[in-house]
């Protein structure tokens, strides 16, 4: 999530953040990746029912290019369009300087969204 | 006074008996968890490992698996149903890619779906260094099934949970 959040930093999760609402686009969320202890910080870029794709490093949602001021490192990712399933959101990290194969991203079930970082 | 003395002795005997029972006859859950500890031990590798130790560890791995084991790994083309011998081959090939390898299991939650079938939800962390000098640090959530065959719990299925689906 660099440069928004530094690698190996300590962050606190606000568990009640999505108790009465759903994550919105550009929200940073805490994703439960494995067990109850391994969490990832990711940014929501696509909501349920939307189509997400990358063309030469540019994110497109439902065919429209998205402005992402939080992305500082350019990339040349290409990803064919895919629809986000019901009760899922599409999440990606801000640091896209690495090859697409080495980046953890994709659609994640709402059940795995633990909350959002406090700051 | 004498009564109290006998009561204390009886209590101590009962406590020692319970402790001995727990130690000598571990619960099924402990037996299942022990299989993961053994798998972790056999998978680990250090740079000084010689051929003899390697053969012993691979043999050790094969004894932990049933006649057939199903692997479900979405990111890789490894998914499929394998025999015990094929599992040994996969473990052998996998280990040769690393000069240092450490496989640890955390947060094991054991449940018994049937009398002789255990399901374990856990976190697996693989750390090490490839023979090309690359550092590896991968963590995944797994669901494993173990079947009890001739009083031994044997791995019959490994599924890597796909949390982020591209």
Short mmCIF file of C-alpha atoms in Angstrom, two decimals:
data_model
loop_
_atom_site.label_atom_id
_atom_site.label_comp_id
_atom_site.label_asym_id
_atom_site.label_seq_id
_atom_site.Cartn_x
_atom_site.Cartn_y
_atom_site.Cartn_z
CA UNK A 1 0.00 0.00 0.00
CA UNK A 2 2.97 2.35 -0.43
CA UNK A 3 3.16 5.28 -0.43
CA UNK A 4 -0.17 5.60 1.47
CA UNK A 5 0.92 3.13 4.16
CA UNK A 6 4.53 2.14 4.75
CA UNK A 7 5.62 -1.46 4.57
CA UNK A 8 5.74 -3.30 7.92
CA UNK A 9 4.19 -0.36 9.76
CA UNK A 10 1.73 -0.73 12.62
CA UNK A 11 -1.90 0.14 11.92
CA UNK A 12 -5.03 -0.16 13.99
CA UNK A 13 -8.26 -1.48 12.51
CA UNK A 14 -11.65 0.14 13.22
CA UNK A 15 -13.84 -2.98 13.31
CA UNK A 16 -17.15 -1.10 13.39
CA UNK A 17 -16.41 0.87 10.23
CA UNK A 18 -18.69 -1.24 8.04
CA UNK A 19 -21.22 -2.33 10.63
CA UNK A 20 -24.01 -0.22 9.10
CA UNK A 21 -22.58 0.57 5.67
CA UNK A 22 -20.73 -1.08 2.84
CA UNK A 23 -17.24 -0.16 1.62
CA UNK A 24 -17.18 2.55 -1.03
CA UNK A 25 -14.83 3.04 -3.93
CA UNK A 26 -11.36 4.30 -2.90
CA UNK A 27 -11.85 3.19 0.74
CA UNK A 28 -8.84 1.50 2.32
CA UNK A 29 -10.01 -1.71 3.97
CA UNK A 30 -8.50 -4.37 6.19
CA UNK A 31 -8.81 -7.79 4.56
CA UNK A 32 -8.53 -10.97 6.62
CA UNK A 33 -6.12 -12.91 4.43
CA UNK A 34 -5.40 -16.00 6.54
CA UNK A 35 -6.63 -17.19 9.91
CA UNK A 36 -7.37 -14.45 12.39
CA UNK A 37 -3.95 -12.84 12.40
CA UNK A 38 -2.82 -12.22 8.82
CA UNK A 39 -4.39 -9.02 7.49
CA UNK A 40 -3.81 -7.00 4.33
CA UNK A 41 -4.48 -3.33 3.67
CA UNK A 42 -6.10 -2.86 0.26
CA UNK A 43 -8.04 -0.20 -1.60
CA UNK A 44 -11.54 -0.83 -2.93
CA UNK A 45 -11.67 -0.06 -6.67
CA UNK A 46 -14.71 -2.03 -7.78
CA UNK A 47 -18.11 -2.71 -6.23
CA UNK A 48 -20.44 -5.67 -6.75
CA UNK A 49 -21.78 -5.98 -10.27
CA UNK A 50 -19.12 -3.68 -11.78
CA UNK A 51 -16.61 -4.64 -14.43
CA UNK A 52 -12.96 -4.05 -13.58
CA UNK A 53 -10.03 -4.08 -15.99
CA UNK A 54 -6.54 -2.70 -16.55
CA UNK A 55 -5.27 -1.29 -19.84
CA UNK A 56 -1.60 -0.35 -19.96
CA UNK A 57 -1.56 0.33 -16.23
CA UNK A 58 -4.76 2.39 -16.22
CA UNK A 59 -7.72 1.16 -14.18
CA UNK A 60 -11.10 1.03 -15.93
CA UNK A 61 -14.41 0.40 -14.16
CA UNK A 62 -17.42 -0.34 -16.37
CA UNK A 63 -15.32 0.84 -19.30
CA UNK A 64 -14.55 4.27 -17.82
CA UNK A 65 -11.01 5.27 -16.78
CA UNK A 66 -10.64 5.91 -13.05
CA UNK A 67 -8.67 8.72 -11.48
CA UNK A 68 -6.40 7.33 -8.80
CA UNK A 69 -4.41 10.15 -7.17
CA UNK A 70 -3.09 7.75 -4.49
CA UNK A 71 -1.12 5.73 -7.07
CA UNK A 72 2.37 7.19 -7.39
CA UNK A 73 4.30 4.44 -9.10
CA UNK A 74 3.28 3.85 -12.72
CA UNK A 75 2.71 0.33 -14.02
CA UNK A 76 1.95 -1.35 -17.32
CA UNK A 77 -0.56 -3.89 -16.07
CA UNK A 78 -3.10 -5.43 -18.42
CA UNK A 79 -6.07 -7.38 -17.12
CA UNK A 80 -9.10 -8.41 -19.16
CA UNK A 81 -12.47 -7.17 -17.86
CA UNK A 82 -14.11 -9.21 -15.11
CA UNK A 83 -17.35 -8.77 -13.21
CA UNK A 84 -17.36 -8.41 -9.44
CA UNK A 85 -19.66 -11.01 -7.85
CA UNK A 86 -22.50 -10.19 -5.47
CA UNK A 87 -21.36 -9.59 -1.89
CA UNK A 88 -17.78 -9.06 -3.11
CA UNK A 89 -15.63 -5.98 -3.67
CA UNK A 90 -12.58 -5.67 -5.89
CA UNK A 91 -9.44 -4.58 -4.02
CA UNK A 92 -5.94 -3.59 -5.14
CA UNK A 93 -2.91 -2.14 -3.38
CA UNK A 94 -1.63 1.37 -4.12
CA UNK A 95 1.90 0.16 -4.86
CA UNK A 96 1.75 -1.22 -8.39
CA UNK A 97 5.43 -0.94 -9.19
CA UNK A 98 5.86 -4.71 -9.28
CA UNK A 99 4.78 -7.12 -12.05
CA UNK A 100 1.07 -7.94 -11.91
CA UNK A 101 1.84 -11.59 -11.06
CA UNK A 102 3.55 -10.55 -7.82
CA UNK A 103 0.73 -8.35 -6.52
CA UNK A 104 -2.03 -9.61 -4.22
CA UNK A 105 -5.31 -8.26 -5.58
CA UNK A 106 -8.72 -9.39 -6.72
CA UNK A 107 -12.29 -9.68 -5.57
CA UNK A 108 -12.79 -10.46 -1.92
CA UNK A 109 -15.89 -11.53 -0.03
CA UNK A 110 -17.46 -8.92 2.25
CA UNK A 111 -17.13 -11.48 5.05
CA UNK A 112 -13.38 -10.99 4.87
CA UNK A 113 -13.51 -7.20 5.26
CA UNK A 114 -12.64 -6.64 8.91
CA UNK A 115 -12.94 -2.84 8.89
CA UNK A 116 -10.77 0.10 7.97
CA UNK A 117 -7.55 1.57 9.32
CA UNK A 118 -8.12 4.19 12.03
CA UNK A 119 -5.78 6.67 10.36
CA UNK B 1 -6.95 -35.73 60.75
CA UNK B 2 -6.29 -39.19 59.37
CA UNK B 3 -9.30 -38.85 57.07
CA UNK B 4 -7.94 -35.63 55.60
CA UNK B 5 -4.57 -37.29 55.05
CA UNK B 6 -6.22 -40.14 53.10
CA UNK B 7 -8.33 -37.68 51.14
CA UNK B 8 -5.24 -35.73 50.07
CA UNK B 9 -3.46 -38.94 49.05
CA UNK B 10 -6.53 -40.10 47.10
CA UNK B 11 -6.77 -36.68 45.39
CA UNK B 12 -3.09 -36.81 44.42
CA UNK B 13 -3.48 -40.34 43.03
CA UNK B 14 -6.47 -39.25 40.95
CA UNK B 15 -4.56 -36.20 39.64
CA UNK B 16 -1.52 -38.31 38.72
CA UNK B 17 -3.86 -40.79 37.02
CA UNK B 18 -5.53 -38.05 34.97
CA UNK B 19 -2.14 -36.58 34.02
CA UNK B 20 -0.81 -40.00 33.01
CA UNK B 21 -3.93 -40.68 30.94
CA UNK B 22 -3.60 -37.36 29.14
CA UNK B 23 0.09 -37.94 28.44
CA UNK B 24 -0.13 -41.62 27.48
CA UNK B 25 -3.41 -41.42 25.59
CA UNK B 26 -3.48 -38.05 23.83
CA UNK B 27 -6.79 -36.86 22.48
CA UNK B 28 -7.64 -37.33 18.81
CA UNK B 29 -7.23 -33.58 18.36
CA UNK B 30 -3.67 -33.74 19.66
CA UNK B 31 -2.93 -36.68 17.40
CA UNK B 32 -4.18 -34.71 14.39
CA UNK B 33 -2.10 -31.67 15.37
CA UNK B 34 0.94 -33.90 15.79
CA UNK B 35 0.67 -34.86 12.09
CA UNK B 36 1.08 -31.21 11.15
CA UNK B 37 4.07 -30.88 13.44
CA UNK B 38 5.64 -33.89 11.72
CA UNK B 39 4.86 -32.52 8.26
CA UNK B 40 6.49 -29.23 9.25
CA UNK B 41 9.54 -31.08 10.54
CA UNK B 42 9.91 -33.23 7.42
CA UNK B 43 9.40 -30.35 5.00
CA UNK B 44 12.01 -28.13 6.66
CA UNK B 45 15.40 -27.94 5.03
CA UNK B 46 18.73 -26.37 5.87
CA UNK B 47 21.75 -25.84 3.59
CA UNK B 48 23.72 -28.62 5.32
CA UNK B 49 21.12 -31.28 4.56
CA UNK B 50 22.76 -34.36 3.05
CA UNK B 51 21.21 -37.01 0.81
CA UNK B 52 20.63 -39.41 3.68
CA UNK B 53 18.61 -36.88 5.66
CA UNK B 54 16.74 -35.85 2.51
CA UNK B 55 15.73 -39.45 1.77
CA UNK B 56 14.67 -39.95 5.38
CA UNK B 57 12.53 -36.80 5.31
CA UNK B 58 10.85 -37.66 2.02
CA UNK B 59 10.07 -41.12 3.38
CA UNK B 60 8.70 -39.43 6.49
CA UNK B 61 6.45 -37.22 4.37
CA UNK B 62 5.04 -40.18 2.47
CA UNK B 63 4.05 -41.92 5.71
CA UNK B 64 1.85 -38.95 6.63
CA UNK B 65 -0.35 -39.26 3.54
CA UNK B 66 -3.11 -41.66 2.67
CA UNK B 67 -3.20 -43.79 -0.47
CA UNK B 68 -4.64 -40.79 -2.31
CA UNK B 69 -4.56 -37.09 -1.57
CA UNK B 70 -6.44 -34.30 -3.28
CA UNK B 71 -4.70 -30.94 -3.75
CA UNK B 72 -6.68 -27.80 -4.61
CA UNK B 73 -4.47 -24.81 -5.38
CA UNK B 74 -6.08 -22.19 -7.60
CA UNK B 75 -2.95 -20.16 -8.45
CA UNK B 76 -0.90 -23.08 -9.69
CA UNK B 77 -1.40 -26.05 -11.98
CA UNK B 78 -0.78 -28.34 -9.04
CA UNK B 79 -4.42 -29.18 -8.36
CA UNK B 80 -5.38 -32.81 -8.70
CA UNK B 81 -5.60 -36.17 -7.06
CA UNK B 82 -2.26 -37.76 -6.25
CA UNK B 83 -1.06 -41.07 -4.93
CA UNK B 84 1.23 -41.23 -1.92
CA UNK B 85 4.23 -41.82 -4.21
CA UNK B 86 3.32 -38.83 -6.37
CA UNK B 87 3.05 -36.65 -3.25
CA UNK B 88 6.57 -37.74 -2.28
CA UNK B 89 7.76 -36.77 -5.78
CA UNK B 90 6.10 -33.35 -5.54
CA UNK B 91 7.64 -32.77 -2.10
CA UNK B 92 11.06 -33.85 -3.38
CA UNK B 93 10.88 -31.56 -6.41
CA UNK B 94 9.55 -28.69 -4.31
CA UNK B 95 12.32 -29.00 -1.76
CA UNK B 96 15.06 -29.04 -4.42
CA UNK B 97 14.07 -25.47 -5.37
CA UNK B 98 15.13 -24.28 -1.92
CA UNK B 99 18.39 -24.15 -0.03
CA UNK B 100 16.57 -23.14 3.16
CA UNK B 101 12.95 -24.06 3.79
CA UNK B 102 10.70 -23.67 6.80
CA UNK B 103 7.02 -24.60 6.84
CA UNK B 104 5.02 -23.65 9.91
CA UNK B 105 1.34 -24.10 10.76
CA UNK B 106 -0.63 -21.72 12.96
CA UNK B 107 -4.13 -21.36 14.42
CA UNK B 108 -5.15 -24.98 13.85
CA UNK B 109 -8.87 -25.50 14.38
CA UNK B 110 -9.73 -29.19 14.40
CA UNK B 111 -13.28 -30.47 13.94
CA UNK B 112 -14.47 -34.02 13.40
CA UNK B 113 -16.92 -34.18 10.51
CA UNK B 114 -17.33 -37.93 10.93
CA UNK B 115 -15.92 -40.50 13.31
CA UNK B 116 -12.72 -41.07 11.34
CA UNK B 117 -12.60 -37.84 9.36
CA UNK B 118 -11.02 -34.66 10.72
CA UNK B 119 -11.19 -31.22 9.15
CA UNK B 120 -8.50 -28.71 10.07
CA UNK B 121 -8.65 -24.99 9.25
CA UNK B 122 -5.25 -23.41 9.61
CA UNK B 123 -2.73 -20.85 8.47
CA UNK B 124 0.43 -22.09 6.76
CA UNK B 125 3.53 -19.97 6.42
CA UNK B 126 6.37 -20.98 4.14
CA UNK B 127 9.65 -19.08 4.47
CA UNK B 128 13.02 -19.78 2.97
CA UNK B 129 15.57 -19.04 0.32
CA UNK B 130 15.53 -20.46 -3.18
CA UNK B 131 18.65 -21.97 -4.73
CA UNK B 132 18.84 -18.78 -6.82
CA UNK B 133 19.06 -16.68 -3.64
CA UNK B 134 15.50 -15.31 -3.68
CA UNK B 135 13.80 -14.96 -0.30
CA UNK B 136 10.38 -16.55 -0.07
CA UNK B 137 7.72 -15.66 2.49
CA UNK B 138 4.23 -16.91 1.66
CA UNK B 139 1.24 -17.25 3.96
CA UNK B 140 -2.02 -18.97 3.07
CA UNK B 141 -5.18 -20.20 4.71
CA UNK B 142 -5.80 -23.91 4.24
CA UNK B 143 -8.51 -26.47 4.83
CA UNK B 144 -7.14 -29.97 5.31
CA UNK B 145 -8.88 -33.30 5.68
CA UNK B 146 -7.35 -36.24 7.47
CA UNK B 147 -8.70 -39.77 7.52
CA UNK B 148 -8.05 -42.25 10.27
CA UNK B 149 -6.67 -45.44 8.78
CA UNK B 150 -5.45 -48.22 11.06
CA UNK B 151 -5.27 -45.87 14.06
CA UNK B 152 -3.22 -43.30 12.12
CA UNK B 153 -4.43 -39.92 10.91
CA UNK B 154 -3.39 -39.52 7.27
CA UNK B 155 -3.69 -36.45 5.06
CA UNK B 156 -6.31 -36.92 2.37
CA UNK B 157 -6.96 -33.38 1.14
CA UNK B 158 -5.32 -29.96 1.07
CA UNK B 159 -7.23 -26.93 -0.15
CA UNK B 160 -5.65 -23.49 -0.38
CA UNK B 161 -8.37 -20.88 0.21
CA UNK B 162 -8.52 -18.33 -2.56
CA UNK B 163 -9.19 -15.08 -0.68
CA UNK B 164 -8.41 -12.71 -3.55
CA UNK B 165 -9.82 -13.99 -6.81
CA UNK B 166 -8.55 -12.11 -9.83
#
